Amino acid sequence: MQKRVYMDHAATTYTKQEVLDEMLPYFKEIYGNPSSVHGFGREARKAVDLARERTAAALNASPEEIYFTSGGTEADNWAIKGVAWANKERGNHIITTSIEHHAVLHTCQYLEKMGFEVTYLPVDSYGLVYPEQVKEAITDKTILISVMFANNEIGTIEPIREIGQIARERGIYFHTDAVQAVGHIPVDVKEMNIDLLSLSAHKFYGPKGVGALYIRKGVKLHPFIHGGAQERNRRAGTENLAGIVGLGKAIELAVANLEESSKRLAAMRDRLISGVLNTIENVRLNGHPTKRLPGNANFSFEFIEGESLLLSLDMKGIAASSGSACTSGSLDPSHVLLAIGLPHEIAHGSLRLTLGDDNTDEDIDYVLEVLPDIVQRLREMSPLFAQNKGGKRYV
Ligand SMILES: *Cc1c(COP(=O)(O)O)cnc(C)c1O
């Protein structure tokens, strides 16, 4: 039988059995509307409250500072548009980075059309944002700084505490898209000076379609979804009850297992990285060598199309992703790989393997066994490879 290896955990994870077990009763037995006053409603309300407490505990926040959303994308939209619209009398300038997820980038581009000014900070060749550059970009019109906690493509972890401190000292709101960080590396909103933080359950073994925005007490922002009085009048719509229950259980499990799980993943990741770098020529590791998510490996192979690499791996049962996962159909390589300075042709030959709790050492062995042959075969079919044989190499 064909082996199946899932190495695309940054795209989404499976839902853990313990999480699913807690969710199921909320479809069938405990299905009340949390806003209803009767017993059915009160039971549902209790479950939402527990999930809010678990989420707050995971971030070192208070339960009143947690607002459930439909996912990471909504949390990012809400944080940025909500602060922009509520603080436009104070200023119209937003600082973010060139490597953010599209949920942040496209929201900022929308606000530019609405009259806001946005600075997109550059990053270095590892994908690191420099706090000093954040400081220099601040003007007396700056109302928001939004920098992601860890990058979803190359895994680089940003200096969040330092950037948060700069924002705090200047009285500017600081938002971080922590969708790739929560449940994987330590996150503490108080210690890290964070005012707003986005998270999403399906990136830490919870269900899809549910997330949260942490809003520090006192932060001024407009609601994003208008309607009923749910979420203390700040996010309307009947709660995704089972989803919220799942998020609460998943975040509790992820944080309880964080140390052990990240140690295990990082060891597998490092073996994968050194295995690839040692057995294949003309390959580079993208992202920072040490300030990197425990499960992330991202490579660029010269003379290869990422898409062909993905298809060949898929035929071997390996699920991975390339630098253009979100824009397949488009010929543009990932904005993140371009931002770290890769030329177009190198960025095109990129491969992201993201490990998770279901991966084993045998999975790493399997990838290290099949990948070199695939790369070799694809290169032999590439006219560029033939032309450049023995020539100057970029990587
Ligand atoms: C997945 C992801 C999102 C979007 O979250 P959804 O819940 O899928 O909407 C936002 N930002 C980052 C960094 C992500 O990895």
Tab-separated table of C-alpha atoms and ligand atoms in Angstrom:
chain	number	residue	atom	x	y	z
A	1	MET	CA	0.000	0.000	0.000
A	2	GLN	CA	1.073	3.566	-0.754
A	3	LYS	CA	2.556	5.302	2.260
A	4	ARG	CA	0.785	8.549	3.212
A	5	VAL	CA	2.752	11.276	4.945
A	6	TYR	CA	1.151	14.613	5.832
A	7	MET	CA	3.712	17.423	6.086
A	8	ASP	CA	1.489	20.446	5.566
A	9	HIS	CA	0.552	21.305	9.163
A	10	ALA	CA	1.023	25.045	8.581
A	11	ALA	CA	-1.899	24.861	6.128
A	12	THR	CA	-4.092	22.991	8.582
A	13	THR	CA	-4.019	20.171	11.127
A	14	TYR	CA	-6.337	17.265	11.819
A	15	THR	CA	-8.719	17.621	14.778
A	16	LYS	CA	-7.553	15.654	17.830
A	17	GLN	CA	-9.810	12.899	19.108
A	18	GLU	CA	-10.062	14.478	22.603
A	19	VAL	CA	-11.129	17.727	20.941
A	20	LEU	CA	-13.744	16.054	18.763
A	21	ASP	CA	-15.064	14.102	21.786
A	22	GLU	CA	-15.682	17.348	23.667
A	23	MET	CA	-17.365	18.951	20.649
A	24	LEU	CA	-19.826	16.229	19.676
A	25	PRO	CA	-22.445	16.673	22.455
A	26	TYR	CA	-22.819	20.314	21.422
A	27	PHE	CA	-24.338	19.281	18.082
A	28	LYS	CA	-26.925	16.916	19.470
A	29	GLU	CA	-27.653	17.170	23.190
A	30	ILE	CA	-26.440	20.538	24.394
A	31	TYR	CA	-27.533	22.561	21.397
A	32	GLY	CA	-29.091	25.592	23.092
A	33	ASN	CA	-28.424	29.140	21.977
A	34	PRO	CA	-25.972	30.666	24.480
A	35	SER	CA	-28.112	33.843	24.496
A	36	SER	CA	-31.265	31.997	25.646
A	37	VAL	CA	-32.293	32.250	29.282
A	38	HIS	CA	-33.615	28.679	29.634
A	39	GLY	CA	-31.618	25.679	30.811
A	40	PHE	CA	-30.587	24.644	27.278
A	41	GLY	CA	-29.171	28.118	26.705
A	42	ARG	CA	-27.467	28.301	30.096
A	43	GLU	CA	-25.655	25.016	29.478
A	44	ALA	CA	-24.387	26.304	26.136
A	45	ARG	CA	-23.316	29.579	27.768
A	46	LYS	CA	-21.342	27.636	30.379
A	47	ALA	CA	-19.438	25.828	27.635
A	48	VAL	CA	-18.555	29.096	25.879
A	49	ASP	CA	-17.395	30.578	29.189
A	50	LEU	CA	-15.140	27.579	29.863
A	51	ALA	CA	-13.606	27.852	26.378
A	52	ARG	CA	-12.986	31.562	26.989
A	53	GLU	CA	-11.242	30.797	30.290
A	54	ARG	CA	-9.059	28.143	28.680
A	55	THR	CA	-8.113	30.486	25.833
A	56	ALA	CA	-7.311	33.329	28.231
A	57	ALA	CA	-5.170	31.033	30.401
A	58	ALA	CA	-3.166	29.927	27.347
A	59	LEU	CA	-2.224	33.544	26.551
A	60	ASN	CA	-1.920	34.947	30.105
A	61	ALA	CA	-4.971	37.141	29.416
A	62	SER	CA	-8.297	37.631	31.224
A	63	PRO	CA	-11.418	35.879	29.900
A	64	GLU	CA	-13.069	39.300	29.240
A	65	GLU	CA	-10.275	40.013	26.765
A	66	ILE	CA	-11.060	37.024	24.495
A	67	TYR	CA	-13.506	37.396	21.567
A	68	PHE	CA	-14.376	34.391	19.394
A	69	THR	CA	-14.371	34.817	15.615
A	70	SER	CA	-14.769	32.678	12.502
A	71	GLY	CA	-10.999	32.188	12.307
A	72	GLY	CA	-7.642	33.869	11.877
A	73	THR	CA	-8.672	35.849	8.806
A	74	GLU	CA	-11.602	37.495	10.576
A	75	ALA	CA	-9.486	38.229	13.661
A	76	ASP	CA	-6.846	39.961	11.495
A	77	ASN	CA	-9.495	41.959	9.591
A	78	TRP	CA	-11.221	42.985	12.796
A	79	ALA	CA	-8.049	44.043	14.622
A	80	ILE	CA	-6.763	46.194	11.774
A	81	LYS	CA	-9.988	47.720	10.419
A	82	GLY	CA	-11.433	48.020	13.910
A	83	VAL	CA	-8.455	50.051	15.187
A	84	ALA	CA	-8.240	52.074	11.961
A	85	TRP	CA	-11.892	53.176	12.011
A	86	ALA	CA	-11.988	53.855	15.757
A	87	ASN	CA	-8.779	55.898	15.858
A	88	LYS	CA	-8.821	57.828	12.591
A	89	GLU	CA	-9.132	61.127	14.439
A	90	ARG	CA	-5.750	60.435	16.034
A	91	GLY	CA	-3.982	59.500	12.800
A	92	ASN	CA	-4.084	57.527	9.574
A	93	HIS	CA	-0.739	55.706	9.572
A	94	ILE	CA	-0.262	51.954	9.995
A	95	ILE	CA	3.040	50.059	10.135
A	96	THR	CA	3.225	46.419	9.068
A	97	THR	CA	5.711	44.171	7.226
A	98	SER	CA	6.134	42.854	3.718
A	99	ILE	CA	5.899	39.202	4.850
A	100	GLU	CA	2.478	39.204	6.547
A	101	HIS	CA	-0.269	36.721	5.691
A	102	HIS	CA	-2.683	37.992	3.023
A	103	ALA	CA	-5.340	38.439	5.741
A	104	VAL	CA	-3.190	41.321	7.020
A	105	LEU	CA	-1.665	42.538	3.737
A	106	HIS	CA	-4.914	42.717	1.778
A	107	THR	CA	-6.679	44.395	4.717
A	108	CYS	CA	-3.964	47.059	4.795
A	109	GLN	CA	-4.222	47.513	1.019
A	110	TYR	CA	-7.983	48.030	1.382
A	111	LEU	CA	-7.359	50.682	4.048
A	112	GLU	CA	-4.895	52.455	1.737
A	113	LYS	CA	-7.747	52.848	-0.743
A	114	MET	CA	-9.819	54.334	2.090
A	115	GLY	CA	-7.229	57.044	2.771
A	116	PHE	CA	-4.921	55.374	5.300
A	117	GLU	CA	-1.164	55.307	4.813
A	118	VAL	CA	0.664	52.030	5.305
A	119	THR	CA	4.394	51.389	5.720
A	120	TYR	CA	5.395	47.851	4.699
A	121	LEU	CA	8.703	47.227	6.480
A	122	PRO	CA	11.346	45.155	4.717
A	123	VAL	CA	12.904	42.072	6.333
A	124	ASP	CA	16.441	40.681	6.209
A	125	SER	CA	17.451	37.550	4.290
A	126	TYR	CA	16.193	35.350	7.176
A	127	GLY	CA	12.827	37.092	7.210
A	128	LEU	CA	13.562	39.019	10.426
A	129	VAL	CA	11.950	42.390	11.141
A	130	TYR	CA	14.258	44.865	12.938
A	131	PRO	CA	12.733	46.668	15.954
A	132	GLU	CA	14.970	49.652	15.148
A	133	GLN	CA	13.265	49.980	11.745
A	134	VAL	CA	9.850	49.813	13.383
A	135	LYS	CA	10.905	52.699	15.633
A	136	GLU	CA	12.159	54.755	12.693
A	137	ALA	CA	8.922	54.265	10.754
A	138	ILE	CA	6.756	55.743	13.529
A	139	THR	CA	5.272	59.190	12.832
A	140	ASP	CA	2.917	61.321	14.925
A	141	LYS	CA	0.108	59.878	12.762
A	142	THR	CA	0.851	56.214	13.565
A	143	ILE	CA	-2.105	54.466	15.224
A	144	LEU	CA	-1.250	50.783	14.740
A	145	ILE	CA	1.729	48.459	14.350
A	146	SER	CA	0.946	44.947	13.078
A	147	VAL	CA	3.772	42.390	12.931
A	148	MET	CA	3.216	38.645	12.710
A	149	PHE	CA	4.505	36.445	15.546
A	150	ALA	CA	5.919	33.744	13.272
A	151	ASN	CA	5.844	33.449	9.500
A	152	ASN	CA	3.634	30.757	7.970
A	153	GLU	CA	5.929	30.069	4.996
A	154	ILE	CA	9.513	30.221	6.251
A	155	GLY	CA	8.854	29.772	9.983
A	156	THR	CA	10.888	32.768	11.164
A	157	ILE	CA	9.959	33.959	14.691
A	158	GLU	CA	9.901	37.750	15.044
A	159	PRO	CA	11.171	39.831	18.024
A	160	ILE	CA	7.632	40.455	19.264
A	161	ARG	CA	8.409	41.563	22.821
A	162	GLU	CA	10.841	44.250	21.604
A	163	ILE	CA	8.425	45.570	18.985
A	164	GLY	CA	5.595	45.528	21.522
A	165	GLN	CA	7.715	47.535	23.941
A	166	ILE	CA	8.408	50.200	21.309
A	167	ALA	CA	4.689	50.454	20.536
A	168	ARG	CA	3.781	50.619	24.241
A	169	GLU	CA	6.303	53.395	24.938
A	170	ARG	CA	4.866	55.475	22.098
A	171	GLY	CA	1.217	54.785	23.001
A	172	ILE	CA	0.559	53.009	19.681
A	173	TYR	CA	-1.575	49.868	19.470
A	174	PHE	CA	0.319	46.663	18.687
A	175	HIS	CA	-1.381	43.773	16.894
A	176	THR	CA	0.256	40.426	16.140
A	177	ASP	CA	-1.021	37.671	13.850
A	178	ALA	CA	-0.036	34.752	16.090
A	179	VAL	CA	-1.903	32.094	14.100
A	180	GLN	CA	1.284	30.052	13.548
A	181	ALA	CA	2.626	30.632	17.046
A	182	VAL	CA	-0.199	29.884	19.489
A	183	GLY	CA	-0.020	26.305	20.700
A	184	HIS	CA	3.459	25.854	19.187
A	185	ILE	CA	5.773	28.327	20.966
A	186	PRO	CA	5.300	30.314	24.211
A	187	VAL	CA	2.978	33.314	23.875
A	188	ASP	CA	2.312	35.736	26.741
A	189	VAL	CA	0.351	38.877	25.874
A	190	LYS	CA	1.326	40.700	29.079
A	191	GLU	CA	5.023	39.959	29.053
A	192	MET	CA	5.210	40.673	25.293
A	193	ASN	CA	3.351	44.014	25.379
A	194	ILE	CA	0.646	42.819	22.959
A	195	ASP	CA	-2.614	44.795	22.604
A	196	LEU	CA	-4.341	42.630	19.981
A	197	LEU	CA	-3.586	39.024	18.975
A	198	SER	CA	-5.152	36.757	16.324
A	199	LEU	CA	-5.335	32.970	16.636
A	200	SER	CA	-7.032	30.135	14.772
A	201	ALA	CA	-8.076	26.697	16.104
A	202	HIS	CA	-7.304	24.628	12.989
A	203	LYS	CA	-3.597	25.453	13.248
A	204	PHE	CA	-3.325	23.676	16.629
A	205	TYR	CA	-5.442	20.521	16.173
A	206	GLY	CA	-8.808	22.193	16.634
A	207	PRO	CA	-11.641	22.543	14.114
A	208	LYS	CA	-11.681	24.871	11.102
A	209	GLY	CA	-13.829	27.996	10.983
A	210	VAL	CA	-13.213	29.207	14.532
A	211	GLY	CA	-10.612	31.524	16.027
A	212	ALA	CA	-10.254	34.373	18.464
A	213	LEU	CA	-9.055	37.916	18.828
A	214	TYR	CA	-7.438	38.940	22.104
A	215	ILE	CA	-8.246	42.590	22.787
A	216	ARG	CA	-6.426	44.088	25.762
A	217	LYS	CA	-8.784	45.823	28.162
A	218	GLY	CA	-9.085	49.500	27.208
A	219	VAL	CA	-8.160	49.162	23.515
A	220	LYS	CA	-10.437	51.281	21.339
A	221	LEU	CA	-11.728	49.466	18.255
A	222	HIS	CA	-14.976	49.310	16.304
A	223	PRO	CA	-16.995	46.127	15.906
A	224	PHE	CA	-16.484	44.380	12.571
A	225	ILE	CA	-19.633	42.215	12.388
A	226	HIS	CA	-22.811	44.101	13.312
A	227	GLY	CA	-26.001	42.527	14.664
A	228	GLY	CA	-26.928	41.000	18.014
A	229	ALA	CA	-25.306	41.582	21.391
A	230	GLN	CA	-23.054	38.492	21.403
A	231	GLU	CA	-19.469	38.715	22.640
A	232	ARG	CA	-20.327	41.662	24.882
A	233	ASN	CA	-21.689	43.715	21.968
A	234	ARG	CA	-18.450	43.518	20.039
A	235	ARG	CA	-18.941	40.578	17.647
A	236	ALA	CA	-22.479	39.783	16.574
A	237	GLY	CA	-23.883	36.440	15.446
A	238	THR	CA	-24.950	33.260	17.247
A	239	GLU	CA	-21.800	31.605	18.557
A	240	ASN	CA	-20.218	28.644	16.749
A	241	LEU	CA	-20.851	26.643	19.910
A	242	ALA	CA	-19.215	23.311	19.042
A	243	GLY	CA	-16.348	25.111	17.307
A	244	ILE	CA	-15.685	27.310	20.329
A	245	VAL	CA	-15.754	24.258	22.620
A	246	GLY	CA	-13.235	22.611	20.276
A	247	LEU	CA	-10.989	25.672	20.261
A	248	GLY	CA	-10.976	25.740	24.072
A	249	LYS	CA	-10.037	22.081	24.386
A	250	ALA	CA	-7.428	22.267	21.596
A	251	ILE	CA	-5.649	25.306	23.031
A	252	GLU	CA	-5.584	23.765	26.511
A	253	LEU	CA	-4.055	20.536	25.155
A	254	ALA	CA	-1.583	22.352	22.910
A	255	VAL	CA	-0.240	24.548	25.691
A	256	ALA	CA	-0.047	21.653	28.178
A	257	ASN	CA	2.021	19.615	25.661
A	258	LEU	CA	3.925	22.545	24.199
A	259	GLU	CA	7.379	21.877	25.606
A	260	GLU	CA	7.454	18.177	24.908
A	261	SER	CA	5.864	18.493	21.505
A	262	SER	CA	8.069	21.338	20.291
A	263	LYS	CA	11.216	19.509	21.403
A	264	ARG	CA	10.176	16.442	19.471
A	265	LEU	CA	9.217	18.402	16.361
A	266	ALA	CA	12.396	20.493	16.391
A	267	ALA	CA	14.533	17.347	16.555
A	268	MET	CA	12.701	15.853	13.548
A	269	ARG	CA	12.876	19.184	11.720
A	270	ASP	CA	16.627	19.474	12.240
A	271	ARG	CA	17.212	15.940	10.998
A	272	LEU	CA	15.103	16.684	7.932
A	273	ILE	CA	16.957	19.929	7.234
A	274	SER	CA	20.447	18.493	7.601
A	275	GLY	CA	19.427	15.417	5.632
A	276	VAL	CA	18.243	17.516	2.696
A	277	LEU	CA	21.206	19.920	2.783
A	278	ASN	CA	23.700	17.036	2.983
A	279	THR	CA	22.277	14.827	0.231
A	280	ILE	CA	21.084	17.318	-2.387
A	281	GLU	CA	23.177	19.884	-4.240
A	282	ASN	CA	22.188	23.445	-5.036
A	283	VAL	CA	19.605	23.730	-2.309
A	284	ARG	CA	19.177	26.431	0.335
A	285	LEU	CA	17.250	26.612	3.580
A	286	ASN	CA	14.801	29.539	3.720
A	287	GLY	CA	14.120	31.231	7.051
A	288	HIS	CA	16.224	31.632	10.169
A	289	PRO	CA	18.399	28.655	11.240
A	290	THR	CA	17.399	28.872	14.928
A	291	LYS	CA	14.651	31.515	15.390
A	292	ARG	CA	12.236	29.225	13.616
A	293	LEU	CA	8.984	27.352	14.308
A	294	PRO	CA	9.675	23.828	15.615
A	295	GLY	CA	7.820	22.135	12.744
A	296	ASN	CA	8.920	24.285	9.778
A	297	ALA	CA	11.385	23.403	7.019
A	298	ASN	CA	11.467	25.472	3.804
A	299	PHE	CA	13.900	24.883	0.941
A	300	SER	CA	14.645	26.307	-2.479
A	301	PHE	CA	15.953	23.883	-5.098
A	302	GLU	CA	17.681	25.477	-8.032
A	303	PHE	CA	16.478	24.543	-11.565
A	304	ILE	CA	13.163	23.115	-10.338
A	305	GLU	CA	9.522	24.168	-10.404
A	306	GLY	CA	7.899	23.950	-6.968
A	307	GLU	CA	4.656	22.750	-8.539
A	308	SER	CA	6.293	19.744	-10.255
A	309	LEU	CA	8.034	18.916	-7.009
A	310	LEU	CA	4.697	18.946	-5.158
A	311	LEU	CA	3.069	16.686	-7.741
A	312	SER	CA	5.947	14.201	-7.651
A	313	LEU	CA	5.872	14.130	-3.849
A	314	ASP	CA	2.100	13.700	-3.919
A	315	MET	CA	2.514	10.628	-6.124
A	316	LYS	CA	4.719	9.209	-3.373
A	317	GLY	CA	1.997	9.996	-0.814
A	318	ILE	CA	3.765	13.031	0.666
A	319	ALA	CA	1.601	16.123	1.222
A	320	ALA	CA	3.673	19.330	1.169
A	321	SER	CA	3.316	22.857	-0.086
A	322	SER	CA	5.307	25.276	-2.216
A	323	GLY	CA	5.890	29.009	-2.098
A	324	SER	CA	2.753	29.725	-4.011
A	325	ALA	CA	0.211	27.589	-2.146
A	326	CYS	CA	-2.260	30.397	-1.647
A	327	THR	CA	-1.969	31.711	-5.182
A	328	SER	CA	-1.863	28.524	-7.209
A	329	GLY	CA	-2.958	29.396	-10.690
A	330	SER	CA	-0.841	32.511	-10.479
A	331	LEU	CA	2.723	32.535	-11.770
A	332	ASP	CA	3.942	34.953	-9.124
A	333	PRO	CA	6.157	33.349	-6.524
A	334	SER	CA	5.411	33.951	-2.847
A	335	HIS	CA	5.720	37.550	-1.631
A	336	VAL	CA	7.576	36.197	1.421
A	337	LEU	CA	10.308	34.509	-0.626
A	338	LEU	CA	10.697	37.644	-2.766
A	339	ALA	CA	10.867	39.779	0.402
A	340	ILE	CA	13.814	37.756	1.747
A	341	GLY	CA	15.620	38.545	-1.501
A	342	LEU	CA	15.273	35.356	-3.543
A	343	PRO	CA	15.334	35.864	-7.327
A	344	HIS	CA	12.092	34.776	-9.051
A	345	GLU	CA	13.529	31.567	-10.498
A	346	ILE	CA	14.871	30.385	-7.120
A	347	ALA	CA	11.662	31.320	-5.301
A	348	HIS	CA	9.744	29.216	-7.830
A	349	GLY	CA	11.644	26.087	-6.797
A	350	SER	CA	10.570	26.199	-3.184
A	351	LEU	CA	9.177	23.512	-0.944
A	352	ARG	CA	7.617	23.851	2.503
A	353	LEU	CA	7.417	20.797	4.752
A	354	THR	CA	5.646	21.477	8.047
A	355	LEU	CA	5.684	18.751	10.688
A	356	GLY	CA	3.081	17.930	13.297
A	357	ASP	CA	2.217	15.575	16.135
A	358	ASP	CA	1.238	12.760	13.769
A	359	ASN	CA	4.658	12.674	12.051
A	360	THR	CA	7.254	10.071	13.040
A	361	ASP	CA	10.964	9.488	12.507
A	362	GLU	CA	10.006	7.000	9.792
A	363	ASP	CA	8.211	9.816	7.940
A	364	ILE	CA	11.460	11.820	7.918
A	365	ASP	CA	13.370	8.746	6.675
A	366	TYR	CA	10.821	8.286	3.906
A	367	VAL	CA	11.093	11.899	2.694
A	368	LEU	CA	14.894	11.725	2.819
A	369	GLU	CA	14.711	8.514	0.812
A	370	VAL	CA	12.468	9.739	-2.025
A	371	LEU	CA	13.261	13.477	-2.281
A	372	PRO	CA	16.814	13.265	-3.713
A	373	ASP	CA	15.656	11.029	-6.597
A	374	ILE	CA	12.708	13.297	-7.399
A	375	VAL	CA	14.925	16.393	-7.428
A	376	GLN	CA	17.482	14.606	-9.628
A	377	ARG	CA	14.831	13.457	-12.116
A	378	LEU	CA	13.190	16.901	-12.355
A	379	ARG	CA	16.555	18.560	-12.850
A	380	GLU	CA	17.453	16.187	-15.655
A	381	MET	CA	14.296	17.306	-17.462
A	382	SER	CA	15.128	20.988	-16.950
A	383	PRO	CA	16.812	22.837	-19.837
A	384	LEU	CA	18.126	25.375	-17.333
A	385	PHE	CA	19.954	22.659	-15.450
A	386	ALA	CA	21.652	21.435	-18.633
A	387	GLN	CA	22.705	24.983	-19.577
A	388	ASN	CA	24.056	25.773	-16.140
A	389	LYS	CA	25.857	22.517	-15.445
A	390	GLY	CA	29.144	23.399	-13.835
A	391	GLY	CA	28.282	27.064	-14.068
A	392	LYS	CA	27.882	29.618	-11.333
A	393	ARG	CA	25.327	28.708	-8.716
A	394	TYR	CA	23.125	31.039	-6.729
A	395	VAL	CA	22.634	28.767	-3.729
B	1	LIG	C1	-3.771	30.213	8.514
B	1	LIG	C2	-3.338	31.614	8.784
B	1	LIG	C3	-4.263	32.681	8.813
B	1	LIG	C4	-5.710	32.492	8.468
B	1	LIG	O1	-6.413	31.790	9.457
B	1	LIG	P1	-7.819	31.093	9.057
B	1	LIG	O2	-8.358	30.611	10.351
B	1	LIG	O3	-7.489	30.000	8.100
B	1	LIG	O4	-8.659	32.160	8.441
B	1	LIG	C5	-3.797	33.936	9.124
B	1	LIG	N1	-2.503	34.165	9.399
B	1	LIG	C6	-1.580	33.176	9.392
B	1	LIG	C7	-0.166	33.484	9.730
B	1	LIG	C8	-1.965	31.868	9.074
B	1	LIG	O5	-1.056	30.904	9.057
